[in-house]
Coordinates of C-alpha atoms in Angstrom, one line a residue:
M13 CA 123.5 91.5 55.8
A14 CA 124.8 88.2 57.2
A15 CA 121.6 86.7 57.9
P16 CA 118.4 84.8 56.3
R17 CA 115.6 86.8 54.9
D18 CA 112.5 86.9 56.8
G19 CA 109.8 86.2 54.6
L20 CA 106.2 85.1 54.5
G21 CA 105.1 88.6 54.7
A22 CA 104.7 90.8 51.6
V23 CA 108.1 92.6 51.3
E24 CA 107.9 96.5 51.4
T25 CA 109.3 98.1 48.3
E26 CA 109.9 101.5 46.8
G27 CA 107.0 103.2 45.5
N28 CA 104.4 101.9 47.5
G29 CA 104.7 104.3 50.4
G30 CA 105.8 101.6 52.7
R31 CA 102.6 99.6 52.8
S32 CA 102.3 95.9 52.1
E33 CA 101.0 94.5 48.9
S34 CA 97.5 93.8 48.4
S35 CA 97.9 90.0 49.4
G36 CA 100.3 87.9 51.2
A37 CA 100.9 87.0 54.9
E38 CA 101.4 89.5 57.8
V39 CA 103.2 89.0 60.9
V40 CA 101.1 89.2 64.1
L41 CA 102.9 90.4 67.1
S42 CA 101.6 88.3 69.9
S43 CA 100.0 90.2 73.1
D44 CA 100.1 87.1 75.2
P45 CA 103.8 86.2 76.2
A46 CA 102.3 83.3 78.3
T47 CA 101.6 81.4 75.1
P48 CA 105.0 80.3 73.8
A49 CA 105.4 80.1 70.0
P50 CA 106.4 76.5 68.7
L51 CA 110.0 75.8 67.7
C52 CA 111.6 75.2 64.4
P53 CA 115.3 74.6 63.7
H54 CA 115.8 78.3 63.6
G55 CA 114.2 79.0 67.0
P56 CA 110.6 80.3 68.1
T57 CA 108.2 80.8 65.0
L58 CA 106.4 83.7 64.2
L59 CA 102.5 84.0 64.0
F60 CA 101.0 85.1 60.8
V61 CA 97.7 85.7 59.1
K62 CA 97.0 85.6 55.4
V63 CA 95.7 88.9 53.9
S64 CA 94.1 89.4 50.6
Q65 CA 92.8 92.7 49.2
G66 CA 92.8 94.1 52.8
R67 CA 90.8 91.1 54.3
E68 CA 92.4 88.9 56.8
G69 CA 91.9 85.2 56.7
T70 CA 89.9 83.4 59.5
R71 CA 92.8 81.2 60.8
R72 CA 96.3 82.3 61.9
F73 CA 99.4 80.1 61.6
Y74 CA 103.0 79.7 62.7
A75 CA 105.9 79.7 60.2
C76 CA 109.7 79.9 60.4
S77 CA 110.8 83.3 61.2
A78 CA 114.1 83.1 58.9
C79 CA 113.1 81.3 56.0
R80 CA 110.4 82.4 53.5
D81 CA 110.3 79.5 51.2
R82 CA 108.8 76.2 52.6
K83 CA 111.4 74.3 50.9
D84 CA 113.9 75.6 53.3
C85 CA 112.1 75.3 56.4
N86 CA 108.6 73.8 55.9
F87 CA 107.4 74.3 59.6
F88 CA 103.8 75.0 59.3
Q89 CA 101.2 74.9 62.3
W90 CA 97.7 76.5 62.8
E91 CA 97.4 78.6 65.9
D92 CA 94.5 76.5 67.0
E93 CA 96.2 73.2 66.1
K94 CA 96.5 70.5 68.9
L95 CA 99.6 68.3 68.5
S96 CA 99.9 64.7 69.9
G97 CA 102.9 63.8 72.1
A98 CA 104.4 61.7 69.4
R99 CA 104.4 64.5 66.8
L100 CA 106.0 67.0 69.4
A101 CA 108.7 64.4 69.9
A102 CA 109.3 63.8 66.3
R103 CA 109.4 67.5 65.9
E104 CA 111.9 68.0 68.8
A105 CA 114.2 65.3 67.3
Y106 CA 114.0 66.9 63.8
N107 CA 115.1 70.2 65.1
R108 CA 118.0 68.8 67.0
R109 CA 119.1 67.0 63.9
C110 CA 119.1 70.3 62.0
Q111 CA 121.5 72.0 64.5
P112 CA 125.3 72.7 63.5
P113 CA 127.3 69.2 63.8
L114 CA 129.6 70.8 66.4
S115 CA 128.7 72.5 69.7
R116 CA 130.0 75.9 70.4
T117 CA 132.5 74.4 73.1
Q118 CA 133.9 72.0 70.3
C119 CA 134.3 74.8 67.9
V120 CA 136.3 76.9 70.3
E121 CA 138.4 73.8 71.2
R122 CA 139.0 72.9 67.5
Y123 CA 140.0 76.6 66.7
L124 CA 142.7 76.7 69.8
K125 CA 144.2 73.4 68.3
F126 CA 144.2 74.7 64.8
I127 CA 146.1 78.0 65.4
E128 CA 148.9 76.0 67.3
L129 CA 149.3 73.8 64.1
P130 CA 152.3 74.9 61.7
L131 CA 151.3 76.8 58.7
S132 CA 151.8 73.7 56.3
Q133 CA 149.1 71.8 58.3
R134 CA 146.5 74.5 58.4
K135 CA 144.1 73.7 56.0
F136 CA 140.4 74.7 55.0
C137 CA 137.9 72.7 53.1
Q138 CA 135.9 74.8 50.8
R139 CA 133.3 72.2 50.1
C140 CA 132.4 71.7 53.8
Q141 CA 133.3 75.4 54.8
Q142 CA 135.3 74.0 57.7
L143 CA 138.7 74.3 59.4
L144 CA 140.7 70.9 59.3
L145 CA 142.6 69.4 61.9
P146 CA 144.9 66.6 60.8
D147 CA 142.4 63.9 61.9
D148 CA 140.0 65.2 59.4
W149 CA 142.3 65.2 56.3
E150 CA 141.3 61.7 55.1
K151 CA 137.6 62.5 55.4
H152 CA 138.1 65.6 53.1
G153 CA 140.6 63.9 50.6
E154 CA 138.5 64.3 47.4
H155 CA 137.3 67.8 48.5
Q156 CA 138.7 71.2 47.5
V157 CA 140.9 72.1 50.2
V158 CA 143.0 75.4 50.7
G159 CA 146.3 75.0 52.3
D160 CA 148.6 77.3 54.4
V161 CA 145.9 79.2 56.1
S162 CA 147.5 82.1 57.7
L163 CA 146.7 84.1 60.9
T164 CA 145.6 86.9 58.7
Q165 CA 143.2 85.0 56.7
L166 CA 141.6 83.6 60.1
K167 CA 141.1 87.2 61.2
R168 CA 139.0 87.9 57.9
P169 CA 136.8 84.8 58.0
S170 CA 134.1 86.7 55.7
R171 CA 136.8 86.5 52.8
L172 CA 137.8 82.7 53.5
L173 CA 133.9 81.6 53.7
Y174 CA 131.6 81.7 50.5
P175 CA 128.8 84.3 51.1
L176 CA 125.3 82.7 51.3
E177 CA 123.3 84.4 48.6
N178 CA 120.3 82.3 48.5
K179 CA 117.7 85.3 48.2
K180 CA 114.9 83.1 49.5
T181 CA 117.0 81.9 52.6
N182 CA 120.1 83.7 53.1
A183 CA 121.0 87.1 51.9
Q184 CA 124.7 87.5 53.1
Y185 CA 125.9 90.7 51.3
L186 CA 129.1 92.0 52.9
F187 CA 130.1 95.7 53.3
A188 CA 132.5 97.1 50.8
D189 CA 135.9 98.2 52.4
R190 CA 135.0 101.9 51.6
S191 CA 131.7 101.7 53.9
C192 CA 133.4 99.4 56.4
Q193 CA 136.2 101.8 56.8
F194 CA 133.9 104.8 57.2
L195 CA 131.8 103.0 59.8
V196 CA 135.1 102.0 61.9
D197 CA 136.5 105.6 61.7
L198 CA 133.1 107.2 62.7
L199 CA 132.6 104.9 65.6
S200 CA 136.1 105.9 66.8
T201 CA 135.6 109.6 66.3
L202 CA 132.3 109.4 68.1
G203 CA 134.0 107.7 71.1
F204 CA 132.4 104.5 71.5
R205 CA 134.4 101.8 72.9
R206 CA 132.1 98.7 72.4
V207 CA 130.1 97.8 69.2
L208 CA 127.3 95.0 69.2
C209 CA 127.6 94.0 65.6
V210 CA 124.0 92.3 64.8
G211 CA 124.4 90.8 61.3
T212 CA 127.5 92.8 60.3
P213 CA 130.4 90.2 60.3
R214 CA 132.9 92.4 58.1
L215 CA 132.5 95.3 60.5
H216 CA 133.2 92.9 63.3
E217 CA 136.4 91.8 61.7
L218 CA 137.6 95.2 60.9
I219 CA 137.1 96.4 64.4
R220 CA 139.0 93.4 65.8
L221 CA 141.9 94.0 63.2
K222 CA 142.2 97.8 64.1
A223 CA 142.4 96.8 67.8
S224 CA 145.1 94.2 67.4
G225 CA 147.2 96.4 65.0
D226 CA 146.7 99.8 66.8
K227 CA 147.6 100.0 70.4
K228 CA 145.7 103.2 70.8
S229 CA 142.5 101.6 69.7
N230 CA 140.6 100.2 72.6
I231 CA 137.4 99.4 70.7
K232 CA 135.7 96.0 71.3
S233 CA 133.1 94.1 69.3
L234 CA 130.7 91.2 69.8
L235 CA 129.1 89.6 66.6
L236 CA 125.6 88.3 66.8
D237 CA 124.8 86.2 63.7
I238 CA 122.8 83.4 62.3
D239 CA 125.6 82.0 60.2
F240 CA 127.0 79.3 62.5
R241 CA 130.2 79.0 60.4
Y242 CA 131.6 81.9 62.3
S243 CA 131.5 79.7 65.4
Q244 CA 134.9 78.1 64.2
F245 CA 136.7 81.4 64.0
Y246 CA 135.8 83.1 67.3
M247 CA 136.1 82.6 71.0
E248 CA 132.7 82.6 73.2
D249 CA 133.0 86.4 74.1
S250 CA 133.2 87.5 70.7
F251 CA 130.4 85.6 68.6
C252 CA 126.9 84.3 69.6
H253 CA 124.9 82.3 67.1
Y254 CA 121.7 84.6 66.9
N255 CA 118.6 84.9 64.9
M256 CA 117.6 88.6 64.9
F257 CA 114.0 88.0 63.8
N258 CA 112.9 86.3 67.1
H259 CA 115.8 87.3 69.4
H260 CA 116.8 83.7 69.8
F261 CA 120.4 82.7 71.0
F262 CA 121.2 79.2 69.7
D263 CA 123.5 78.4 72.6
G264 CA 121.1 79.2 75.3
K265 CA 121.6 81.1 78.4
A266 CA 125.2 81.2 78.3
A267 CA 125.1 83.1 74.8
L268 CA 122.5 85.4 76.3
E269 CA 124.8 86.2 79.3
V270 CA 127.6 87.0 77.0
C271 CA 125.4 89.5 75.2
R272 CA 124.0 91.0 78.5
T273 CA 127.5 91.4 79.9
F274 CA 128.8 93.1 76.9
L275 CA 126.0 95.6 76.7
Q276 CA 126.0 96.5 80.5
E277 CA 129.8 96.8 80.9
D278 CA 130.9 100.2 82.3
K279 CA 127.1 100.8 83.3
G280 CA 126.1 100.7 79.7
E281 CA 128.5 103.6 78.6
G282 CA 130.3 103.9 75.4
V283 CA 128.3 101.0 73.6
I284 CA 126.6 101.3 70.1
M285 CA 124.6 98.7 68.2
V286 CA 125.1 98.5 64.6
T287 CA 122.9 96.3 62.6
D288 CA 122.4 95.4 59.0
P289 CA 119.4 93.1 58.6
P290 CA 118.5 91.3 55.4
F291 CA 116.2 93.8 53.2
G292 CA 113.5 91.1 52.7
G293 CA 112.8 90.9 56.3
L294 CA 109.7 92.5 57.9
V295 CA 110.3 95.6 59.9
E296 CA 108.0 94.9 62.8
P297 CA 109.8 91.6 64.3
L298 CA 113.1 93.3 63.8
A299 CA 111.9 96.5 66.0
V300 CA 110.6 93.8 68.5
T301 CA 114.0 92.4 68.7
F302 CA 116.0 95.6 68.9
K303 CA 113.6 96.6 71.6
K304 CA 114.4 93.6 73.7
L305 CA 118.2 94.4 73.2
I306 CA 117.5 98.1 74.3
A307 CA 115.8 96.7 77.4
M308 CA 118.7 94.3 78.2
W309 CA 121.0 97.5 77.8
K310 CA 118.6 99.5 80.2
E311 CA 119.0 96.9 82.8
G312 CA 122.4 98.0 83.7
Q313 CA 121.6 101.6 83.8
S314 CA 120.8 103.6 86.9
Q315 CA 117.4 105.4 87.3
D316 CA 119.1 108.7 86.7
N317 CA 120.0 107.7 83.2
S318 CA 116.5 106.1 82.3
H319 CA 115.8 108.8 79.9
K320 CA 119.0 107.9 77.9
E321 CA 118.8 105.7 74.6
L322 CA 121.0 103.0 73.4
P323 CA 122.9 104.4 70.4
I324 CA 122.0 102.6 67.2
F325 CA 122.8 102.4 63.6
W326 CA 120.2 100.6 61.8
I327 CA 121.4 100.1 58.0
F328 CA 118.4 99.8 55.6
P329 CA 117.1 101.0 52.3
Y330 CA 115.8 104.8 52.5
F331 CA 112.1 103.7 51.4
F332 CA 111.6 101.9 54.7
E333 CA 112.1 105.3 56.5
S334 CA 108.4 105.8 57.5
R335 CA 108.2 102.0 58.8
I336 CA 111.4 102.5 61.1
C337 CA 110.4 105.8 62.3
Q338 CA 107.0 104.4 63.2
F339 CA 108.7 102.2 65.8
F340 CA 111.5 104.5 66.5
P341 CA 110.4 108.2 66.3
S342 CA 113.8 109.4 67.5
F343 CA 115.7 108.1 64.4
C344 CA 116.8 110.1 61.6
M345 CA 118.1 108.9 58.2
L346 CA 121.8 110.1 57.1
D347 CA 122.5 110.8 53.5
Y348 CA 125.4 108.4 53.4
Q349 CA 125.3 105.5 50.8
V350 CA 126.3 102.2 51.9
D351 CA 127.7 99.9 49.4
Y352 CA 128.3 96.0 49.3
D353 CA 131.1 93.9 47.6
N354 CA 129.1 91.1 46.3
H355 CA 125.9 93.0 45.4
A356 CA 125.4 93.8 41.8
L357 CA 123.3 97.0 42.4
Y358 CA 124.3 98.5 45.7
K359 CA 127.5 100.4 44.6
H360 CA 128.8 103.6 45.4
G361 CA 129.6 106.3 42.7
K362 CA 126.5 105.5 40.3
T363 CA 124.0 108.4 39.8
G364 CA 120.2 108.8 39.6
R365 CA 118.3 105.7 40.5
K366 CA 121.2 103.4 40.1
Q367 CA 123.1 104.4 43.1
S368 CA 122.8 102.3 46.2
P369 CA 119.5 103.1 48.2
V370 CA 121.0 102.0 51.5
R371 CA 121.2 104.3 54.3
I372 CA 122.0 104.6 57.9
F373 CA 119.0 105.2 60.5
T374 CA 120.3 106.5 63.9
N375 CA 119.1 108.2 67.0
I376 CA 122.5 110.1 67.3
P377 CA 122.1 113.8 66.4
P378 CA 123.0 114.0 62.7
N379 CA 125.2 117.4 63.5
K380 CA 127.6 115.1 65.2
I381 CA 128.2 112.9 62.1
I382 CA 130.8 114.0 59.5
L383 CA 130.5 112.6 56.3
P384 CA 133.3 112.3 53.8
I385 CA 133.6 115.5 51.6
E386 CA 135.9 113.8 49.2
E387 CA 132.8 111.6 48.4
G388 CA 130.6 114.3 47.4
Y389 CA 129.1 115.0 50.9
R390 CA 128.6 118.7 52.0
F391 CA 127.7 120.5 55.3
C392 CA 124.3 122.3 55.0
P393 CA 124.6 125.2 57.6
L394 CA 120.7 125.6 57.7
C395 CA 120.0 122.0 58.5
Q396 CA 123.0 121.6 60.5
R397 CA 124.0 118.4 59.0
Y398 CA 125.9 116.8 56.2
V399 CA 123.9 115.7 53.0
S400 CA 124.5 114.4 49.4
L401 CA 125.7 117.1 47.0
E402 CA 122.4 116.6 44.9
N403 CA 120.4 117.3 48.1
Q404 CA 119.5 120.8 47.6
H405 CA 117.9 122.9 50.6
C406 CA 114.2 123.5 50.1
E407 CA 113.2 127.0 51.4
H408 CA 109.7 126.1 51.6
C409 CA 110.3 123.0 53.7
N410 CA 113.4 124.5 55.3
S411 CA 115.1 121.3 54.9
C412 CA 117.4 119.2 52.5
T413 CA 114.5 116.9 51.6
S414 CA 116.0 114.6 48.9
K415 CA 116.0 110.9 50.1
D416 CA 117.4 109.0 47.1
G417 CA 120.4 111.2 46.0
R418 CA 118.3 113.1 43.2
K419 CA 117.2 116.9 43.5
W420 CA 113.6 116.8 44.5
N421 CA 110.9 119.4 43.6
H422 CA 108.7 121.2 46.0
C423 CA 104.8 120.6 45.4
F424 CA 102.7 123.5 46.6
F425 CA 99.6 121.4 46.7
C426 CA 101.1 118.7 49.0
K427 CA 103.1 121.2 50.8
K428 CA 106.3 119.1 50.5
C429 CA 109.1 118.0 48.0
V430 CA 108.5 114.9 46.2
K431 CA 110.7 112.9 43.6
P432 CA 111.5 114.7 40.2
S433 CA 109.5 111.9 38.3
W434 CA 106.2 112.7 40.3
I435 CA 103.6 114.8 39.4
H436 CA 100.4 116.0 41.5
C437 CA 97.2 114.1 40.9
S438 CA 94.1 115.9 41.3
I439 CA 92.0 112.7 41.9
C440 CA 94.3 111.2 44.5
N441 CA 95.1 114.7 45.8
H442 CA 99.0 113.9 46.1
C443 CA 101.9 113.4 44.0
A444 CA 102.7 110.2 42.2
L445 CA 104.1 108.8 38.9
P446 CA 102.3 110.0 35.9
D447 CA 101.2 106.4 35.0
H448 CA 99.9 105.5 38.5
S449 CA 96.7 103.7 39.3
C450 CA 94.4 105.9 41.6
E451 CA 93.3 102.6 43.7
G452 CA 94.0 102.4 47.4
P453 CA 95.6 104.6 49.9
K454 CA 99.4 105.0 49.9
D455 CA 100.0 105.3 53.7
G456 CA 98.2 103.7 56.9
C457 CA 95.5 101.4 56.4
F458 CA 95.4 99.6 53.4
V459 CA 91.5 99.9 53.2
C460 CA 90.7 103.5 54.5
G461 CA 94.1 105.1 54.8
E462 CA 93.7 106.2 58.2
L463 CA 97.1 106.3 60.0
D464 CA 95.9 105.1 63.6
H465 CA 95.4 101.6 62.7
K466 CA 96.2 98.8 60.4
R467 CA 94.1 97.1 57.7
S468 CA 93.5 94.1 60.3
T469 CA 91.6 96.3 62.5
C470 CA 89.8 98.4 60.0
P471 CA 86.2 99.0 60.7
N472 CA 85.6 99.6 56.9
I473 CA 87.4 96.3 56.1
S474 CA 84.4 94.9 54.3
T475 CA 83.2 98.1 52.5
S476 CA 83.7 98.0 48.9
K477 CA 85.3 101.3 47.5
K478 CA 85.2 102.6 43.9
V479 CA 88.3 102.3 42.1
N480 CA 89.4 104.8 39.6
K481 CA 92.0 102.7 37.6
Y482 CA 92.8 105.2 34.9
C483 CA 94.1 108.8 36.1
L484 CA 94.4 111.3 33.2
H485 CA 96.3 114.2 34.1
R486 CA 96.5 117.6 32.3
R487 CA 100.3 117.1 31.6
G488 CA 99.5 113.6 30.6
R489 CA 96.9 114.4 28.2
R490 CA 99.1 117.2 26.7
H491 CA 101.8 114.4 26.3
M492 CA 99.3 112.0 24.8
K493 CA 98.1 114.7 22.1
M494 CA 101.7 115.4 21.4
S495 CA 102.6 111.7 21.0
L496 CA 99.3 111.2 18.7
K497 CA 100.4 114.2 16.5
F498 CA 103.8 112.8 16.4
Y499 CA 102.7 109.4 15.4
R500 CA 100.3 110.6 12.8
A501 CA 103.1 112.7 11.1
V502 CA 105.4 109.7 11.1
R503 CA 102.7 107.3 9.8
K504 CA 101.9 110.0 6.8
K505 CA 105.5 110.2 6.1
K506 CA 105.8 106.4 5.9
Q507 CA 102.9 106.3 3.7
R508 CA 104.1 108.9 1.2
K509 CA 107.5 106.8 1.0
S510 CA 105.7 103.6 0.5
N511 CA 103.4 105.2 -2.3
K512 CA 106.6 106.7 -3.9
M513 CA 108.2 103.1 -3.9
K514 CA 105.1 101.6 -5.4
M515 CA 105.0 104.2 -8.2
E516 CA 108.7 103.7 -8.9
T517 CA 108.2 99.9 -8.9
T518 CA 105.2 100.2 -11.4
K519 CA 107.0 102.5 -13.6
G520 CA 110.1 100.3 -13.7
Q521 CA 108.0 97.2 -14.4
S522 CA 106.3 99.1 -17.5
M523 CA 109.7 100.3 -18.9
N524 CA 111.0 96.6 -18.5
H525 CA 107.6 95.3 -20.4
T526 CA 108.4 98.1 -23.2
S527 CA 111.9 96.9 -23.6
V528 CA 111.3 93.2 -23.8
T529 CA 108.5 93.7 -26.5
R530 CA 111.0 95.8 -28.5
K531 CA 113.6 93.2 -28.4
K532 CA 111.4 90.4 -29.3
E533 CA 110.1 92.5 -32.3
R534 CA 113.9 92.9 -33.4
R535 CA 114.5 89.3 -33.1
E536 CA 111.6 88.4 -35.3
T537 CA 112.5 90.7 -38.0
A538 CA 116.1 89.5 -38.0
H539 CA 114.8 86.0 -38.2
Q540 CA 112.6 86.8 -41.1
Y541 CA 115.6 88.6 -43.0
L542 CA 117.8 85.5 -42.4
C543 CA 115.1 83.1 -43.7
S544 CA 114.3 85.0 -46.9

């Protein structure tokens, strides 16, 4: 996920059925390409509209496509706002100042000079994240500098650079070696010769390493990534500074032609796109960008191959399945769990809900993709695809239905399999968590639940709906009664114990009082005897 997170829109999360939260900002896909969006330092901005409780605001605005925090990119402009020439000039000057200090050509020239230096003179500034030439040493004299940078280290820049982990701006989580090696082996097995890596720097590295160390490997790779630091490690035909949320090439037409040539080489045969967007990003602008890359690939196709699709691996959490398939109906989700080196949660080997939720969405037939048996995957002869060990085939659905690695249960009312923690709600007429709220639809339009439109165009957007906030289920009532009985029993037991302790304390106090009185009488008797 080597890219900033998109973000003014509400992030879709697990458990809400793929719909946005009740308030936030929703991206508006412009239907008028003749009206260009204003530019910020991250390229063309996106058009948003504020939404609260299913109601859209009256005014729409432009904001940065890459940063969801105004502190990181404070661009804001109303859609109908007219700017003066002075303000436009000031904005252009600011955008230029925010660009990387070195051009793409300068980075390539510095790299060629750097690799010619002897090992003792190859230095890397960790503070500035920059390769240093001898003329730069004095400027970085007080910085933490790594020396003796080998060619092997130059081929693995993701290990030399610090990952950008500011979740509000950057979400640079890198594939673990296990997942990266699996992808490289899979791509080779499927016969691909070129891989367009969109936001997958570690996969790009491993492909190039394998090609340089194995003469039989003829796979080439092109990396598109918003992290400009990679510019100092790759030539122009290996890396393009790119924003995947607005299809913006920072180096202009030259970089665009590099990508176009790469996709259309050999008439578009043998190429696949692998992308790992930041999970905070909105699906809509990503889908628009990917369709533009697909259109670029199709330009090199003959009319006889117009029915073909660009093979794609889209790596994303499983709970975005409905959103992705909405834009790409031919996609299916694989059971393979993708894990990351520097992410605390997305790790392979964990069970239940603690395992990585990241999966691979692809338009390649799943029966052609072999998952590693030694990692707990098995082949389902009925589904004709590899699934996780816990994903059991449902005879009613005629499919291996689990999405999250747990065994799902079939609901005969919903006529589908659901998560093991869900039960059927007679009020909502679908399965949900036992303590869920019955307000609002779970799919489609936020207001009325219809699947053919969004809440922004809903005819019932102003209609107030009766909301049942508390849904009691039979199973829930039984659970509450059992809990109440248990609570009363425990309370009675504690009361009896407390009364017993009070009785013992009172009895002890009474015995102590009698003992003290007797001692006092004995002392008085002895005193009288001595006095007589």
